Amino acid sequence: MREVLLGADPDVALSKRAVTALAEARDHFVHVVHPGGTLITRASGGQVRWWTWAGHRANATLAATLGTVAAPAQRVNDCWIRLREDVDREHWKQAVADVPNQLCLPEVDQRAVKGLKFGEVLPPRLAQATLATRFACLEGAQAVLQEPVRFVFLTPS
């Protein structure tokens, strides 16, 4: 996603409508995408987001791993992870110092456990572990953690 937002064209034929939508997306996200790594932004309202562009599974893994700086009870998405509002460069450095060697599996919603095929015959902990393993992306999370991180303060436009 980040590569495309930075200007790389997908290796597919694009319709005129898709070209227009892509240009609009690039314009919309220009302040939260950087070729040199990921961004942590603080909006004027105090919201802090880590723009990883890593995808849902990698972001779920990172949010679970960064419990000390990730905002609790957040809905994970493909683009960013919400961080606690008091996170600054020092908090960040401390939080990620040993993280690459200690990745955690994401939390699993109980509704997903109940929906697991044959889940009723599994011990609950095994069902949760099975889904957590499926929902995780350890390689993607590891790759994001190896990238440089920039802190950016956004101003209203």
Phi, psi and omega in degrees: 000315182298317180300317180292317178296333179276357174126348178291136178270136177299151183275053178216160175286132181250138175285168177299321179296320179294320178299317179295315180297321179294318178297320178295319179296318178299319179292318182295321186260011185304330184274355184234019177227138183217138181289342184265012180143195182269166181237141168248121183246148173238115179280166182300334177279358178098351180295133180245127180228141173257110182275095183268327186057031188267347184098161186302311185294317179294319179294324176296320177296315180295318180298319178293323183287324185266044183306330182283338180241343179283142177293137181288156174052046178262157173269120182283145176224183184285336193259317188214166175237130177282130179252163176298148184292341180269006182288129174230186184301319181294313176304316184298312181301317179294319184293325185260003184305312183249004186300319183305335180263359186225044180296142180250153174282147182291159175293149181243129177291136181299333177295325178292322178297317179294331181273357181292128180300129183064017181297331181291342179264357179263147170299141185308319181294324178291320178298315179297316180296322179299311180292320179300321178294320178293323184279347184276155169223086183294320181295317179295317178297317179300316181297318180295320181294339179275350180276151174296151179240132177247141175262131183228135176257117183273142175248148180298143180257000000 
